[in-house]
PDB file of C-alpha atoms in Angstrom:
ATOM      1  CA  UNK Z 492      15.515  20.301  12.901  1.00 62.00           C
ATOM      2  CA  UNK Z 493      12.985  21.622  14.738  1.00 79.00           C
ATOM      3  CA  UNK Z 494      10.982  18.587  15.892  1.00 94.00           C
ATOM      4  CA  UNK Z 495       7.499  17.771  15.149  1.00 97.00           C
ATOM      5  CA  UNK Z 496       5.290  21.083  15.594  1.00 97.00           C
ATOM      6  CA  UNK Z 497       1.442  21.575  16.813  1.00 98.00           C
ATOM      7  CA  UNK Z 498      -0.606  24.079  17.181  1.00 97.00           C
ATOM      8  CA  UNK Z 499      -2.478  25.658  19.231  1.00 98.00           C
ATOM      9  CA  UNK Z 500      -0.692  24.454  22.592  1.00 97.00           C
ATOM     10  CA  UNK Z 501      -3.682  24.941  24.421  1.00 97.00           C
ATOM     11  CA  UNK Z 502      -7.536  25.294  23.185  1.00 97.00           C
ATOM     12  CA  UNK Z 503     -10.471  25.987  25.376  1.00 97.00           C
ATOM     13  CA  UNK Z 504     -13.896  25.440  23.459  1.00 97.00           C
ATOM     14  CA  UNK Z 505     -17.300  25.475  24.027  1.00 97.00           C
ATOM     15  CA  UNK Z 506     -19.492  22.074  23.199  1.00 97.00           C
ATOM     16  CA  UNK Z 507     -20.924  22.913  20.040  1.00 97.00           C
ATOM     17  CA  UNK Z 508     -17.736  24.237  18.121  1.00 97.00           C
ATOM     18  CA  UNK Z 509     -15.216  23.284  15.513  1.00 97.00           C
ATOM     19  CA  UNK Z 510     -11.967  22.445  16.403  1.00 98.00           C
ATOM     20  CA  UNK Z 511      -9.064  22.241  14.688  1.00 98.00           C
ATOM     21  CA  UNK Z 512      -5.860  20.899  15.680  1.00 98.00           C
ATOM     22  CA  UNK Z 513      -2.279  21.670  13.586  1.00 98.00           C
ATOM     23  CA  UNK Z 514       0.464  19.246  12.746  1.00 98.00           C
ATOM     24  CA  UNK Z 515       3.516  20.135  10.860  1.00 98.00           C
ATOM     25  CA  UNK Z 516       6.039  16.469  10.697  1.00 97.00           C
ATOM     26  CA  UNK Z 517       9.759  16.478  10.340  1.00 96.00           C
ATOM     27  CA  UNK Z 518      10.843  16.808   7.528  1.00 95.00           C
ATOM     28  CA  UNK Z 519      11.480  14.278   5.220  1.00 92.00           C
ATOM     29  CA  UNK Z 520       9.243  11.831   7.258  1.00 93.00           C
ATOM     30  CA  UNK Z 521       6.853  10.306   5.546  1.00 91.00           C
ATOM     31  CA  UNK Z 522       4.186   8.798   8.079  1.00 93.00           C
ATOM     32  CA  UNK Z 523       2.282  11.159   9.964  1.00 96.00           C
ATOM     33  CA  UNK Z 524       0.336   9.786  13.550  1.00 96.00           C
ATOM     34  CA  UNK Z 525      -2.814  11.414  15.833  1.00 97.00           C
ATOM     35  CA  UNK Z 526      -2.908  10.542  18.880  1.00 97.00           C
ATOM     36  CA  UNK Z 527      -5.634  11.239  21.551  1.00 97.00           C
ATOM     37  CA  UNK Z 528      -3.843  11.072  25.736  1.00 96.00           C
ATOM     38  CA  UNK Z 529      -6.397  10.814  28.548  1.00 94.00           C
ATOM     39  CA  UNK Z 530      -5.918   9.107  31.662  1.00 89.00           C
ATOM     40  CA  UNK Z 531      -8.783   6.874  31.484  1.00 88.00           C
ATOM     41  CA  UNK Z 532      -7.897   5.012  27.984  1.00 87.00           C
ATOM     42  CA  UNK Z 533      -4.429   6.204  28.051  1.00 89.00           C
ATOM     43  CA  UNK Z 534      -2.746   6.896  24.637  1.00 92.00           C
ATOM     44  CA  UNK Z 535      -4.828   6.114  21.864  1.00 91.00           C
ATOM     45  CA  UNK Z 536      -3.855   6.048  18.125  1.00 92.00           C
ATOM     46  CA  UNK Z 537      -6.780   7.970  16.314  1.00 95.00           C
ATOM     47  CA  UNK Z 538      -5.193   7.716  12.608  1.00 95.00           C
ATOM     48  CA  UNK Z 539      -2.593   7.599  10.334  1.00 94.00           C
ATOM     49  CA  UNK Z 540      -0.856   8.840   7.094  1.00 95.00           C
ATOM     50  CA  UNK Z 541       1.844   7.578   4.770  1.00 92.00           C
ATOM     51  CA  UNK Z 542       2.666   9.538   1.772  1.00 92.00           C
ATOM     52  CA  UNK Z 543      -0.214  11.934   2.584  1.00 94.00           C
ATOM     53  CA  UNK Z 544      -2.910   8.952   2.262  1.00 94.00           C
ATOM     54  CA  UNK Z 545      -4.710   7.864   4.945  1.00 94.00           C
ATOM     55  CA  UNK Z 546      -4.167   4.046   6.006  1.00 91.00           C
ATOM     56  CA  UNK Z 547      -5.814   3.385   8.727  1.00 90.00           C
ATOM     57  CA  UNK Z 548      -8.731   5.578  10.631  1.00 92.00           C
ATOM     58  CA  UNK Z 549     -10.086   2.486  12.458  1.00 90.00           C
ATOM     59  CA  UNK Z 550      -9.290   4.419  16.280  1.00 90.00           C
ATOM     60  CA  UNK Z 551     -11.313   7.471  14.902  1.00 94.00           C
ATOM     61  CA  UNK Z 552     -14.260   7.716  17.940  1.00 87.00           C
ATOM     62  CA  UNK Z 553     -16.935   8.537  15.214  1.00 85.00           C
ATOM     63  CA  UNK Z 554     -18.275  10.854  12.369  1.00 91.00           C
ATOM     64  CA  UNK Z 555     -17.197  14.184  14.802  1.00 95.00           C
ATOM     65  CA  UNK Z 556     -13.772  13.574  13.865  1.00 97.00           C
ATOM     66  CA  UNK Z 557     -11.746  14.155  10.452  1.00 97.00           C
ATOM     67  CA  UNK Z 558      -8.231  14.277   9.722  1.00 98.00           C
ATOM     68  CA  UNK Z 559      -6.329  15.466   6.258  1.00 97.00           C
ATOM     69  CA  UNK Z 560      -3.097  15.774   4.948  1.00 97.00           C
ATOM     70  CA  UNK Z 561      -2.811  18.165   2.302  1.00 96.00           C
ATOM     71  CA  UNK Z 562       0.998  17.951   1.743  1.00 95.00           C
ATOM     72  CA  UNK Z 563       3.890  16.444   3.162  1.00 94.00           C
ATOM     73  CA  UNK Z 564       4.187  19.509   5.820  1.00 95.00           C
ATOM     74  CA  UNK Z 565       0.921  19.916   7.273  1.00 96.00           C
ATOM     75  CA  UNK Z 566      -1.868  17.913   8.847  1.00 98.00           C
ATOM     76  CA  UNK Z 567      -5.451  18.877   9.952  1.00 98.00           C
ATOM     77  CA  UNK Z 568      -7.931  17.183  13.054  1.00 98.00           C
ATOM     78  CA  UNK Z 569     -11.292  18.754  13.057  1.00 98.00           C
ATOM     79  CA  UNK Z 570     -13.524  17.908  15.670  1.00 97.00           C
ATOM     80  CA  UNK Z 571     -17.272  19.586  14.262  1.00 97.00           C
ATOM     81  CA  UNK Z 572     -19.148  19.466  16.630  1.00 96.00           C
ATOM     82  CA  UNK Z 573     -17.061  19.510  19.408  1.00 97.00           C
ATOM     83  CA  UNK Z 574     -18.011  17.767  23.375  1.00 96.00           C
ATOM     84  CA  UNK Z 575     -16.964  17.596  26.638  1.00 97.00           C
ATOM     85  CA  UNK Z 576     -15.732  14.230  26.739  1.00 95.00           C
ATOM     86  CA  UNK Z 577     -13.061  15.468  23.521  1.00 96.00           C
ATOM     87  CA  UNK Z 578     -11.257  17.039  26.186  1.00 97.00           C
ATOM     88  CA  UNK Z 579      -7.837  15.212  26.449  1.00 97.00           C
ATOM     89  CA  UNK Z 580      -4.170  16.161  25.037  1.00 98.00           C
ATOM     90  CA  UNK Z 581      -3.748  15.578  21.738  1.00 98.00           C
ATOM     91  CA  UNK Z 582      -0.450  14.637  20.065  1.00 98.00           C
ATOM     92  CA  UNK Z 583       1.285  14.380  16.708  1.00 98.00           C
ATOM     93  CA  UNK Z 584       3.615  12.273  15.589  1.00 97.00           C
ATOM     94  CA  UNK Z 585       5.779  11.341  12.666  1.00 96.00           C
ATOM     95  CA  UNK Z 586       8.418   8.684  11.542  1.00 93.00           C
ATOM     96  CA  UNK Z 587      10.457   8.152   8.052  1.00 89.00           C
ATOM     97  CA  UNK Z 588       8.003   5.481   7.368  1.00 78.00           C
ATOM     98  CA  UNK Z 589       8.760   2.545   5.000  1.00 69.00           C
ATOM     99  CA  UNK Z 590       9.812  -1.025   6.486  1.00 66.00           C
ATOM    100  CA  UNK Z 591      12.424  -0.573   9.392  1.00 67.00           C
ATOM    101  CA  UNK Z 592      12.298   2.559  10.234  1.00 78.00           C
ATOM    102  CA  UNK Z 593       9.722   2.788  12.868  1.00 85.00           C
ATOM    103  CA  UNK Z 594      10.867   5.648  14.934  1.00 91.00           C
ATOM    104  CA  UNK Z 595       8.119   7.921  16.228  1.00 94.00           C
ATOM    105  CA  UNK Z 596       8.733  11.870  17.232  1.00 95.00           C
ATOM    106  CA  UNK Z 597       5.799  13.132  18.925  1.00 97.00           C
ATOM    107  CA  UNK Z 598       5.264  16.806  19.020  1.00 98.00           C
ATOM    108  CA  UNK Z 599       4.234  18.578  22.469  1.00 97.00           C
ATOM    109  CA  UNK Z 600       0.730  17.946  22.116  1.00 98.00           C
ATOM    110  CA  UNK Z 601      -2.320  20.363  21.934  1.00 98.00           C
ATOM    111  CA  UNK Z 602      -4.601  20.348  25.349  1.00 98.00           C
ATOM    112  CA  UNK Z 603      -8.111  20.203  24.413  1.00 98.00           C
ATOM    113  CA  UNK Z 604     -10.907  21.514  27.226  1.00 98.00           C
ATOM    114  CA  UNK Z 605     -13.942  21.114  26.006  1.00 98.00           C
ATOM    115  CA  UNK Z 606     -16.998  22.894  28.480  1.00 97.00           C
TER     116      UNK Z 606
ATOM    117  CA  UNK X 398      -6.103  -6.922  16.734  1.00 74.00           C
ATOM    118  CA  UNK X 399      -2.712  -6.277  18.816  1.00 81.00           C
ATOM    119  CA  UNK X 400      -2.821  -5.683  22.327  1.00 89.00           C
ATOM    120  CA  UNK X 401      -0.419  -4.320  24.842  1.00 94.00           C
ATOM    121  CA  UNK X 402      -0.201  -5.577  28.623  1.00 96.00           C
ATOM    122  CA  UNK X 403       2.058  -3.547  30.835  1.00 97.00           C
ATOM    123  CA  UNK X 404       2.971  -4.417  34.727  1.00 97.00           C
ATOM    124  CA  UNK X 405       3.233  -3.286  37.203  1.00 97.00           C
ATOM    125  CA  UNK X 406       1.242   0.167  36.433  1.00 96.00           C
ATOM    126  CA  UNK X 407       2.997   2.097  39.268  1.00 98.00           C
ATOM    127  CA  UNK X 408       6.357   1.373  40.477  1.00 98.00           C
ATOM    128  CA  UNK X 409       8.185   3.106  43.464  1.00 98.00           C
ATOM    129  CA  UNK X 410      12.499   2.441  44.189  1.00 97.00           C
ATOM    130  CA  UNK X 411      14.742   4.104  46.254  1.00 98.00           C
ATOM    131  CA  UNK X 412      17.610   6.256  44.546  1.00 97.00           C
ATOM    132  CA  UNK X 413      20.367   4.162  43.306  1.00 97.00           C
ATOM    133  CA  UNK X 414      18.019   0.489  42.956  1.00 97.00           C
ATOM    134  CA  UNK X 415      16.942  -0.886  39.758  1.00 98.00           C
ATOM    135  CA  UNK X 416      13.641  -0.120  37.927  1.00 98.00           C
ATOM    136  CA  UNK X 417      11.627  -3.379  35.571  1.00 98.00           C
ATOM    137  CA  UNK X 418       8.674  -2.541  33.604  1.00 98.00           C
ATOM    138  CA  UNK X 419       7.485  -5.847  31.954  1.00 98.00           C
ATOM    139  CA  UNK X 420       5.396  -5.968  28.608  1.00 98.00           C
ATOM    140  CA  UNK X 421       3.567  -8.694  26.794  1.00 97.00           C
ATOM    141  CA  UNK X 422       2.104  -8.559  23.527  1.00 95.00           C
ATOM    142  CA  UNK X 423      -0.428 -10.634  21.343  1.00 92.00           C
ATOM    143  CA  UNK X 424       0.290 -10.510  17.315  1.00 89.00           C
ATOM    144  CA  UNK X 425       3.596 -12.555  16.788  1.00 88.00           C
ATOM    145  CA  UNK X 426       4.352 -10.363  13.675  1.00 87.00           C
ATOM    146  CA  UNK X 427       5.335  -7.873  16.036  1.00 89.00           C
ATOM    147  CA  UNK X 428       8.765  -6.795  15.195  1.00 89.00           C
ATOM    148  CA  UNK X 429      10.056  -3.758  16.825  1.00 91.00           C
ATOM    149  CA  UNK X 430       9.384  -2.393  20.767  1.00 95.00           C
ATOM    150  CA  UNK X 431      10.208   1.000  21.690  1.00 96.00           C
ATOM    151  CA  UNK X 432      10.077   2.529  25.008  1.00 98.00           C
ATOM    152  CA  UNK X 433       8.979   5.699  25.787  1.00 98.00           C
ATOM    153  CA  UNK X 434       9.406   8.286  28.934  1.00 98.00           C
ATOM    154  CA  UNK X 435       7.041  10.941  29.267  1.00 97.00           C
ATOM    155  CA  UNK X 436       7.459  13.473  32.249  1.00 96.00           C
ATOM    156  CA  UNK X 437       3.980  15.424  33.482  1.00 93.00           C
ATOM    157  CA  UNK X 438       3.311  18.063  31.307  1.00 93.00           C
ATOM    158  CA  UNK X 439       5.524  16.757  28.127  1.00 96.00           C
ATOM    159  CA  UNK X 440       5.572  15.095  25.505  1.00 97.00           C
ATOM    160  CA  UNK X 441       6.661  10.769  25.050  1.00 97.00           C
ATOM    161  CA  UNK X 442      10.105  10.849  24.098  1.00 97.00           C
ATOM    162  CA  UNK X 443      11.677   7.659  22.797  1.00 96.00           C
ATOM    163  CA  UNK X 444      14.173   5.956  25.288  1.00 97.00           C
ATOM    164  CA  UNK X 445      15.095   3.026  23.309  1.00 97.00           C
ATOM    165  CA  UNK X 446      13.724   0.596  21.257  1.00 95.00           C
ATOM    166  CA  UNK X 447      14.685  -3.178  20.108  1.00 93.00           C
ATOM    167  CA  UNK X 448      13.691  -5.298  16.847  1.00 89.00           C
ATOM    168  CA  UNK X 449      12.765  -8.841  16.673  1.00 82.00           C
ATOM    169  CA  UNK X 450      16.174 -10.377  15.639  1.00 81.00           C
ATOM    170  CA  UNK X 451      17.664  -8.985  18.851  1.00 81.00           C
ATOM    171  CA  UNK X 452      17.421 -10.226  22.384  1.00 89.00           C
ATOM    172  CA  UNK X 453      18.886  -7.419  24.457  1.00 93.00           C
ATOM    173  CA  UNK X 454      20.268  -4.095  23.657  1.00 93.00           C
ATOM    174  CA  UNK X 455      21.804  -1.614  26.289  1.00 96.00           C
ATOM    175  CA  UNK X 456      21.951   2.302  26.448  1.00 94.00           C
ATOM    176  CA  UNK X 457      24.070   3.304  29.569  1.00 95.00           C
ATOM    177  CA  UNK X 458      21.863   2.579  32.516  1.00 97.00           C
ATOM    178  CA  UNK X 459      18.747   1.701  30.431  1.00 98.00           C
ATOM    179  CA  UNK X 460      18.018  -2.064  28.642  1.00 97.00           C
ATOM    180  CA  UNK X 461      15.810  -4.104  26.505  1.00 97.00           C
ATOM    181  CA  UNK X 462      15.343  -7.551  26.491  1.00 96.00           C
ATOM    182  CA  UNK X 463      12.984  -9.414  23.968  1.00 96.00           C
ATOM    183  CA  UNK X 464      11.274 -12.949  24.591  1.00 95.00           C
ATOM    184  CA  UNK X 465       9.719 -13.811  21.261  1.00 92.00           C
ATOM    185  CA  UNK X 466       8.742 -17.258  22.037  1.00 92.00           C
ATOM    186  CA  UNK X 467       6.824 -15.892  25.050  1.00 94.00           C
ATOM    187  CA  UNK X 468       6.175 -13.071  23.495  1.00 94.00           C
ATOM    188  CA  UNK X 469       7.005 -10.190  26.261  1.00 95.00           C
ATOM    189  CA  UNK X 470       9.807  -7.566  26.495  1.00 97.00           C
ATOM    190  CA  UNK X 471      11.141  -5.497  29.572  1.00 98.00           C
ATOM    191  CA  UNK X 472      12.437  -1.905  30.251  1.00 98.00           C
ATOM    192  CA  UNK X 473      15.658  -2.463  32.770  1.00 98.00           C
ATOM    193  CA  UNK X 474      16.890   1.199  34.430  1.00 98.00           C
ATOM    194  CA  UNK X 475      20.042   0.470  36.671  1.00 97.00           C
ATOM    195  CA  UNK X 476      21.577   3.336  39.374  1.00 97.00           C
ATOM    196  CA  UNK X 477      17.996   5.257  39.268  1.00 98.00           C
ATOM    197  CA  UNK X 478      18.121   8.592  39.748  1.00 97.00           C
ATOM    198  CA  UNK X 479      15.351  11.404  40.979  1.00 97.00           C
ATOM    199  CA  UNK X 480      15.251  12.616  37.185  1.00 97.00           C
ATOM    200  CA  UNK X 481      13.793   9.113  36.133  1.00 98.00           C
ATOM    201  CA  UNK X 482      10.688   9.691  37.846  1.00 98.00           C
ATOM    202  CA  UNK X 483       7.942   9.854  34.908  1.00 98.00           C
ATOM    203  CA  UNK X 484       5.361   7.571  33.122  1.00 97.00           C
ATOM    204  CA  UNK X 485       7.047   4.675  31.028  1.00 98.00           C
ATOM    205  CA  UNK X 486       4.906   3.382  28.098  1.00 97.00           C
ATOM    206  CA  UNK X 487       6.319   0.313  26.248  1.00 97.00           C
ATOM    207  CA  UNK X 488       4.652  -0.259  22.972  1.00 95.00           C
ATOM    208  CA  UNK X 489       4.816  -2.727  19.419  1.00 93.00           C
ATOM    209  CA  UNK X 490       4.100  -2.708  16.060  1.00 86.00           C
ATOM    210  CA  UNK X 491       1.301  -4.334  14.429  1.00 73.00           C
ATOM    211  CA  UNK X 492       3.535  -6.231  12.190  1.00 62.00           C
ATOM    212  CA  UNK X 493       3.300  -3.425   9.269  1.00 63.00           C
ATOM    213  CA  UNK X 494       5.952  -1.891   7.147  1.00 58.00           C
ATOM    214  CA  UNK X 495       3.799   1.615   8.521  1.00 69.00           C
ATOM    215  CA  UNK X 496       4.539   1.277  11.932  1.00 78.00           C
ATOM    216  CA  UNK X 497       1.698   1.610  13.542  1.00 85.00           C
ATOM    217  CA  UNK X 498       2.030   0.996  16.881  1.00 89.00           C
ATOM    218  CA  UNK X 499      -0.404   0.057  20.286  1.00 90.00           C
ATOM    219  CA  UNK X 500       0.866   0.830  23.549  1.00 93.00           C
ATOM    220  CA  UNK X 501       0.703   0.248  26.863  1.00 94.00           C
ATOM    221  CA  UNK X 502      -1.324   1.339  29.878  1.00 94.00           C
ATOM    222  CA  UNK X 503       1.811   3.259  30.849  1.00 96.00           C
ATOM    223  CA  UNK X 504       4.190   2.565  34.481  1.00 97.00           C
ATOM    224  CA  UNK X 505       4.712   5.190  36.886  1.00 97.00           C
ATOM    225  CA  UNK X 506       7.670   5.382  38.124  1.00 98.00           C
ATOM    226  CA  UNK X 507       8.770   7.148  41.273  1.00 98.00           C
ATOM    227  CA  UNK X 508      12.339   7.514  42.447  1.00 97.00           C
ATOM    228  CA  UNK X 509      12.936   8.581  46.299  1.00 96.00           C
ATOM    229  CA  UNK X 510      15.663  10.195  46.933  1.00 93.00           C
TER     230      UNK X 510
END
């Protein structure tokens, strides 16, 4: 298997601009994870899927950020418009879901600079 | 909400001494506690982890022991090793069936040769 997958690696933007941010889960997992890394608040769960549905979007920082998940292979983070203080690393995650198994993979994370 | 209390936040052992990272959480429907490494650059990877109707579990030089009734957990490396130098984050579940977990401020650990 090849892991949890993100794209792009690495995204320089200019304030102002959309960004979006690619997340493809194992497969077979059913929960999918966002997670926002900085070294001020540390690692920061932003949202979360099971089945495709959104559960919880509590740790979304405001109305600049959306997340979907079309299908069971692919998941979207848009940040419209984008700032300065978005800059941080940005990783996906994803575990069977269901009670037990709790596992998370993370992916190898997408590096947001925002100027 | 849960929260996550990790000590000491940097942590610095000579080759071959033993490493403790010490957790405490808050929501006592917490039932499973993974560990996680992440080296500079990479991504967390999962070390080990432990569940609520186990006290200790052991992976080679790595172990997990669980307090429920004081509610705190603690990452144990033995023989450390340059190659253990990273960020440790310990972390719990919010007492869902989801998994949604809150984690630490994250240890660094630094092993001297």
């Amino acid at each position: 298997d090849a892991g949890v997958i993100q794209s792009p690696r690495h995204e320089v933007t200019e304030m102002g601009q959309e960004v979006t941010l690619r997340c493809k889960p194992i497969s077979g997992h059913n929960s999918l994870f966002w997670y926002r890394q900085t070294m001020m608040r540390g690692l920061e769960l932003l949202i979360y899927f099971n089945n495709n549905v959104p559960i919880d979007d509590s740790g979304m920082p405001e109305d600049r950020f959306s997340a979907k998940m079309p299908n069971a292979s692919f998941s979207t983070l848009k940040i419209q418009p984008s700032e300065p203080r978005d800059s941080a690393v940005y990783f996906c995650a994803s575990s069977l879901g269901g009670a037990g198994s709790y596992e998370q993979y993370f992916g190898p994370g997408t590096r947001l600079t925002v100027t | 909400g849960e929260n996550v209390e990790q000590h000491p936040s940097t942590l610095s052992v000579q080759e071959g001494d033993s490493a403790v990272i010490k957790c405490t959480y808050s929501d006592s429907a917490s039932n499973y506690f993974p560990w996680y490494k992440q080296e500079l650059g990479k991504r967390p990877q999962l070390i080990i982890d432990i569940r609520s109707n186990v006290g200790e579990k052991k992976d080679q030089r790595i172990a997990v022991t669980l307090n429920k009734t004081a509610k705190h957990f603690s990452l144990h490396i033995t023989e450390t090793q340059p190659e253990d130098s990273a960020v440790y984050f310990c972390a719990a579940t919010i007492g869902t069936s989801y998994g949604k977990l809150t984690f630490g401020q994250g240890t660094i650990l630094t092993v001297h040769p």
